[in-house]
Every structure is written in structure tokens, then in C-alpha cells.
PDB file of C-alpha atoms in Angstrom:
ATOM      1  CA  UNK A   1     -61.985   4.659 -10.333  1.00 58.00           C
ATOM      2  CA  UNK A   2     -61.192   7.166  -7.221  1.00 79.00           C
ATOM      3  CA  UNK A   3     -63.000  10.096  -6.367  1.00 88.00           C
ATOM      4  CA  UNK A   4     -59.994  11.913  -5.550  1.00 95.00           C
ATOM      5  CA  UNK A   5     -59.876  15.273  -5.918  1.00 97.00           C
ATOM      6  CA  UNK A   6     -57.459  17.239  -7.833  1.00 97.00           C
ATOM      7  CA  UNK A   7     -56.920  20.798  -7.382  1.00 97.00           C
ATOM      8  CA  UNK A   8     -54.634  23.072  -9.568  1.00 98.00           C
ATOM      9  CA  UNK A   9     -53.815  26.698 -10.263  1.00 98.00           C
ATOM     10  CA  UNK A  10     -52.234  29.153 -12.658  1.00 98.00           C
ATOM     11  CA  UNK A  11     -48.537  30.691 -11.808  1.00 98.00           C
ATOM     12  CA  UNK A  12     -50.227  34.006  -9.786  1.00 98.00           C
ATOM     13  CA  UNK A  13     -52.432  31.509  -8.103  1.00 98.00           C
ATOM     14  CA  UNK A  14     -55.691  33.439  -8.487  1.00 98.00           C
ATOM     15  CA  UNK A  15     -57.188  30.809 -11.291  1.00 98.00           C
ATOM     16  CA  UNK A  16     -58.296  27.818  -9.365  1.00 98.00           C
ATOM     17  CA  UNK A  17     -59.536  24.456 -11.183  1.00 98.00           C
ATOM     18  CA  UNK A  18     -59.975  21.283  -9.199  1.00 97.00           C
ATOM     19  CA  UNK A  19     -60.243  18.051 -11.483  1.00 97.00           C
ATOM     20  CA  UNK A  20     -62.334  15.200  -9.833  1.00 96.00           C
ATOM     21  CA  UNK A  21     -61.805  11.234 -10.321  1.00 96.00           C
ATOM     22  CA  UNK A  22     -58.841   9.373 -11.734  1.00 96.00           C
ATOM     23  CA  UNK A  23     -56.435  11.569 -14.170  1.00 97.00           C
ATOM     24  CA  UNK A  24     -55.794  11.112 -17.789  1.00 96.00           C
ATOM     25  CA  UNK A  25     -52.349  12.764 -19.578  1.00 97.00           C
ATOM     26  CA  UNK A  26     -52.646  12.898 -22.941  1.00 97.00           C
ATOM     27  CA  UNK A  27     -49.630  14.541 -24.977  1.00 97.00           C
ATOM     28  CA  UNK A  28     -50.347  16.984 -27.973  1.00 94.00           C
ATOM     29  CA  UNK A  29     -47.712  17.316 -30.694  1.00 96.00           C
ATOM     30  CA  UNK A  30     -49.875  19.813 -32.790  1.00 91.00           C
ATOM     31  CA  UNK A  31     -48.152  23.241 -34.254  1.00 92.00           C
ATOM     32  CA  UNK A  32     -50.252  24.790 -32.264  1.00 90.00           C
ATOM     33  CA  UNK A  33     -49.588  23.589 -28.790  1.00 91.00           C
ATOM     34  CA  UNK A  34     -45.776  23.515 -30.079  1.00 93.00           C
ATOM     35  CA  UNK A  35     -46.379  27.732 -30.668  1.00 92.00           C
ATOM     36  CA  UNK A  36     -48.705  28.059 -27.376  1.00 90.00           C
ATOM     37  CA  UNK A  37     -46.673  26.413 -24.977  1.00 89.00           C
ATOM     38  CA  UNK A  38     -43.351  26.276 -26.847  1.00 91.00           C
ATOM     39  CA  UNK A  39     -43.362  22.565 -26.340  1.00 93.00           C
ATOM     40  CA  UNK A  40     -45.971  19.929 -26.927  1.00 96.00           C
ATOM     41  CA  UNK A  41     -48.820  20.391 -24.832  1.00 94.00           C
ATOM     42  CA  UNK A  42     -49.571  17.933 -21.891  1.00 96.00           C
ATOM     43  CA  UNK A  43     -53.567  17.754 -20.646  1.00 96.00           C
ATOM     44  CA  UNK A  44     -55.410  16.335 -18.573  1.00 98.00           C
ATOM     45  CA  UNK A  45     -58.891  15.131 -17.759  1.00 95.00           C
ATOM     46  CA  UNK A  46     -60.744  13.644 -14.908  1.00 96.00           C
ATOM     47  CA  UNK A  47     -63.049  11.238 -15.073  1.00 95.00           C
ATOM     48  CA  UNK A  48     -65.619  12.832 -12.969  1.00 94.00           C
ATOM     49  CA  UNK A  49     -64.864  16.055 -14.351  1.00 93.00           C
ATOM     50  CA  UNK A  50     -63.264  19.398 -14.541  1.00 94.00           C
ATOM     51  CA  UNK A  51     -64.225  22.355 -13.486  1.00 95.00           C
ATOM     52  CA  UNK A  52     -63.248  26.174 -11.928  1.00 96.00           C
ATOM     53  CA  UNK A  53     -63.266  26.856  -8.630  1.00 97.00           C
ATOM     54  CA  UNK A  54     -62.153  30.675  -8.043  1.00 98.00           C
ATOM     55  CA  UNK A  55     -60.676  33.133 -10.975  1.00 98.00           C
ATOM     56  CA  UNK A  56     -63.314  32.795 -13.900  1.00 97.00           C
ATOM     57  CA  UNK A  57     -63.114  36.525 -14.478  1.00 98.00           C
ATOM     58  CA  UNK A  58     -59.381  36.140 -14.706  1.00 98.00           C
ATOM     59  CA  UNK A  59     -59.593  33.850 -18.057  1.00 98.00           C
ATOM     60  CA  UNK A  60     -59.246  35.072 -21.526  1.00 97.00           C
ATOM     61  CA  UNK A  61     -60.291  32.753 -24.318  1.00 96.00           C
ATOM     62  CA  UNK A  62     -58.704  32.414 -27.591  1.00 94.00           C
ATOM     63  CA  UNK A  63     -60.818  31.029 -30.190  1.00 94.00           C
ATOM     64  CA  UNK A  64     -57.756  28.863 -31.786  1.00 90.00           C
ATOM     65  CA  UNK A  65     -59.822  26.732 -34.640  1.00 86.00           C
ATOM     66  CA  UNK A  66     -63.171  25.280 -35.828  1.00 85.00           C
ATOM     67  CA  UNK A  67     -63.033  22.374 -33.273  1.00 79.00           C
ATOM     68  CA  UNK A  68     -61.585  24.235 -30.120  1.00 85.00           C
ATOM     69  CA  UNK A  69     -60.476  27.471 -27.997  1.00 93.00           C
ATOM     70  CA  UNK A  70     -57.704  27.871 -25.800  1.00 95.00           C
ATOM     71  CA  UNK A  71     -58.112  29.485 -22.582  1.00 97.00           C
ATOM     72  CA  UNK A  72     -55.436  31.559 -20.196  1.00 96.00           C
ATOM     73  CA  UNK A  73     -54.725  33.535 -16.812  1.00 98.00           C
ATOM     74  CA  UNK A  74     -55.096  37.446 -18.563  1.00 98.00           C
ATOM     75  CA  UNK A  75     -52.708  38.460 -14.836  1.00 98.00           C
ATOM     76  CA  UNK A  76     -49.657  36.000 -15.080  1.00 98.00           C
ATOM     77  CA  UNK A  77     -50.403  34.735 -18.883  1.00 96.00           C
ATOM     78  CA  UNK A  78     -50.546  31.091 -17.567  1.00 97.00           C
ATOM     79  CA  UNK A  79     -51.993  28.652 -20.552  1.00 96.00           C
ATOM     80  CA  UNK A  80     -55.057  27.205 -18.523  1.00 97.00           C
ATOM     81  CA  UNK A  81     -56.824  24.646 -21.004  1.00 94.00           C
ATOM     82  CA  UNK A  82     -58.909  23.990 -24.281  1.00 90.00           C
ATOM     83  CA  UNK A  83     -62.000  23.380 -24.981  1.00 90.00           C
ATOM     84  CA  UNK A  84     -63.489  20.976 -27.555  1.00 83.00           C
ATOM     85  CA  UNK A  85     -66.124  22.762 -29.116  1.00 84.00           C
ATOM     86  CA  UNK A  86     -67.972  20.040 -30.600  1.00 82.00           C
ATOM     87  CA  UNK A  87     -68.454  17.907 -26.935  1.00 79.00           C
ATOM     88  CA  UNK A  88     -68.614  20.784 -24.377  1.00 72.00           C
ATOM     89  CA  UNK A  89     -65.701  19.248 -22.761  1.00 77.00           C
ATOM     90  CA  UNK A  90     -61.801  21.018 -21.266  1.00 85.00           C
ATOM     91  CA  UNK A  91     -58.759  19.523 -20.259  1.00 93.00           C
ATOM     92  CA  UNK A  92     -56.408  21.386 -18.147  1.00 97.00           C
ATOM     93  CA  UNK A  93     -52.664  21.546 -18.840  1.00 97.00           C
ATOM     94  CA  UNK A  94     -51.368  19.263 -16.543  1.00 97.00           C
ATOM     95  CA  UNK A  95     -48.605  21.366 -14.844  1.00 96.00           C
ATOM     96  CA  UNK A  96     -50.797  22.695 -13.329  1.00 98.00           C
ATOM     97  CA  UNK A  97     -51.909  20.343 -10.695  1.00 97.00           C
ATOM     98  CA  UNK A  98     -49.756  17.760  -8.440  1.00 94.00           C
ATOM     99  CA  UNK A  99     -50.165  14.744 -10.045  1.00 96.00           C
ATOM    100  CA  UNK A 100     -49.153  11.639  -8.462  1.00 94.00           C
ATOM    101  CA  UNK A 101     -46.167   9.922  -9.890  1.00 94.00           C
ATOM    102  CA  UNK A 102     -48.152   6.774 -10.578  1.00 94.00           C
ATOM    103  CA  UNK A 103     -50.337   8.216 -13.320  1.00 95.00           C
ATOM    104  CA  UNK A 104     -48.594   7.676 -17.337  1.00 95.00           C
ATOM    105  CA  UNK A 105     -49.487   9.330 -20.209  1.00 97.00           C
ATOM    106  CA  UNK A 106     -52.468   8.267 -21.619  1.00 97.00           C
ATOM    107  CA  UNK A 107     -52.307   8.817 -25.402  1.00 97.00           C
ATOM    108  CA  UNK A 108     -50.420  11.104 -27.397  1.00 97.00           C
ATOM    109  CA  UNK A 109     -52.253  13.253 -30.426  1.00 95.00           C
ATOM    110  CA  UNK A 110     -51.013  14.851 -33.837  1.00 95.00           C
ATOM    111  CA  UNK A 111     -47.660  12.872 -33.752  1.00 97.00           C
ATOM    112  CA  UNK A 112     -47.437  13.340 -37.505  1.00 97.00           C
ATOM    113  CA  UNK A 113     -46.635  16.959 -36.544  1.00 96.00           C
ATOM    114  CA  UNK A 114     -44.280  15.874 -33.590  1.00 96.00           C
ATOM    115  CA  UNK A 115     -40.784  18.035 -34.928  1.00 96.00           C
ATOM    116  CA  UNK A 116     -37.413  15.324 -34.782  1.00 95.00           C
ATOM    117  CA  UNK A 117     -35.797  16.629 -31.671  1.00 95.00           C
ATOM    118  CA  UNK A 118     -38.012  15.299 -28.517  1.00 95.00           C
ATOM    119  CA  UNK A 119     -39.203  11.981 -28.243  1.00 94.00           C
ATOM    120  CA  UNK A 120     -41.641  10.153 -25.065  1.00 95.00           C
ATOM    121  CA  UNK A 121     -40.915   6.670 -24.155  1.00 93.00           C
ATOM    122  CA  UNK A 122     -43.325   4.769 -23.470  1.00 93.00           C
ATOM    123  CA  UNK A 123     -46.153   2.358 -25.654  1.00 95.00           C
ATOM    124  CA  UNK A 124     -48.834   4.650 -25.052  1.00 97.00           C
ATOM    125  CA  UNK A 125     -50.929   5.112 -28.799  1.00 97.00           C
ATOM    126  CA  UNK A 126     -49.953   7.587 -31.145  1.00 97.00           C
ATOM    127  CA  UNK A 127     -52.851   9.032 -33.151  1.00 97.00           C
ATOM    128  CA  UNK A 128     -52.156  11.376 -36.603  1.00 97.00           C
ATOM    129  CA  UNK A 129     -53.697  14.354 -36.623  1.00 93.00           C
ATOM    130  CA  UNK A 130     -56.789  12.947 -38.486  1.00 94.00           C
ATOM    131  CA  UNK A 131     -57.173  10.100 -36.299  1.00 95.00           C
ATOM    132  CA  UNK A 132     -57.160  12.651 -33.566  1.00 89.00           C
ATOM    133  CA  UNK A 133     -59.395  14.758 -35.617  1.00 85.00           C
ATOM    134  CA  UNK A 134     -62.324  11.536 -36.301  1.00 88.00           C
ATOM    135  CA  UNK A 135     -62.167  10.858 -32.606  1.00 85.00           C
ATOM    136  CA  UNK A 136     -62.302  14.002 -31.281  1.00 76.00           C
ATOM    137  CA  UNK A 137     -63.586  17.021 -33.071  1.00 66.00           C
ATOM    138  CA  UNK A 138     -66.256  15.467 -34.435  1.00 61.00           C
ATOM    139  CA  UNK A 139     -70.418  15.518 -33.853  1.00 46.00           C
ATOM    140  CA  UNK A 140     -69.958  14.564 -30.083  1.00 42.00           C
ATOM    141  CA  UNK A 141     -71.606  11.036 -30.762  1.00 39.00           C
ATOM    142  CA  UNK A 142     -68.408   9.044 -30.115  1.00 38.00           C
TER     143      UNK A 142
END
């Protein structure tokens, strides 16, 4: 593990987050990343954590279901992150930072809801939505 640090912004640039420790990508293929981004939704994490450096009066919050809320720039409409409700934890969309070229995607979630006409190479897992669901909106004890 690194402690590199990671910093990203919205598209005005006045929403900072800086992500600390090695990345993870994770792919959504969920309806509702398809309708929020207009494409599946690409996060990441950090192992060390993620967090907001400048712009927190800039973010609107969406709550978008029981298990989490979606979060973006209310100046340039930028989609920032969600929020697991259940674990107090956020992942960042990853366009948003420079990544290096050597990180892959980690996992990719709700693939039962992936539509026919994209695909991701790769061998990375592919959860369902309620494998996704059991792992990840649950009591925060996993």
C-alpha cells in the first residue's frame, strides 16, 4: 500500500477532494448511475480515505435510495460521489482525479442491469445487484 495522495476536482474546479492511499475503480451498471451519469458510473476509493478539501458549500446532495445519496457541484452540475448510508463511507467518480494508468478496475456492481450495448474487458468480478446489495448496503458489519 502507498500513501500517495490523490487530488481531484469538479469541471469549475471550485470542489476539491483529495483521495489518500492506493486507488480502487469499481464500475456500476445500476439504472441509476446509467440515468445520473448517462453511462455506467466509475468510483473510486482510497484506502486511506477520502475526503474534501475546499468547496463543501458548493455540494448538493440527492438522497437517491434507502442505502445511499448522491452528491454534486450545485455551480458546474459535476456528479461528485455517493455515499453508502449504512457504513459512513463515499467514493468519488473517478474522472475526476488523474489516475495512473497502472490502476484496473476493481470490481464491477449491478451487471444484471448492465443494458447490451457496452461491454469492459477484463476478469475483474461481476456482482448482481443483490450480491452488490448483501455486501454493501447492509448493517456495516462486513
Amino acid at each position: 500500500m502507498t500513501n500517495a495522495i490523490y487530488t481531484g476536482h469538479c469541471l469549475c474546479g471550485d470542489v476539491k477532494l483529495e483521495g489518500r492511499g492506493d486507488p480502487r475503480v469499481d464500475v456500476c451498471h445500476c439504472d441509476m448511475c446509467l440515468h445520473w451519469h448517462g453511462a455506467p458510473g466509475m468510483a473510486v476509493s482510497f484506502a486511506n480515505g477520502l475526503s474534501i478539501s475546499t468547496g463543501e458549500a458548493l455540494i448538493l446532495t440527492f438522497d437517491s435510495s434507502e442505502w445511499a445519496t448522491r452528491s454534486f457541484c450545485k455551480k458546474c452540475g459535476t456528479t461528485l460521489f455517493y455515499k453508502l448510508k449504512a457504513k459512513d463511507e463515499f467514493s468519488a467518480q473517478a474522472g475526476l482525479f488523474n489516475l495512473p494508468d497502472t490502476v484496473d478496475i476493481s470490481e464491477h456492481i449491478f451487471i444484471d442491469e448492465k443494458p447490451g450495448w457496452y461491454d469492459f474487458k477484463g476478469d475483474a468480478p461481476r456482482l448482481t445487484g443483490a450480491e452488490t446489495l448483501a455486501k454493501y448496503a447492509g448493517d456495516g458489519s462486513d
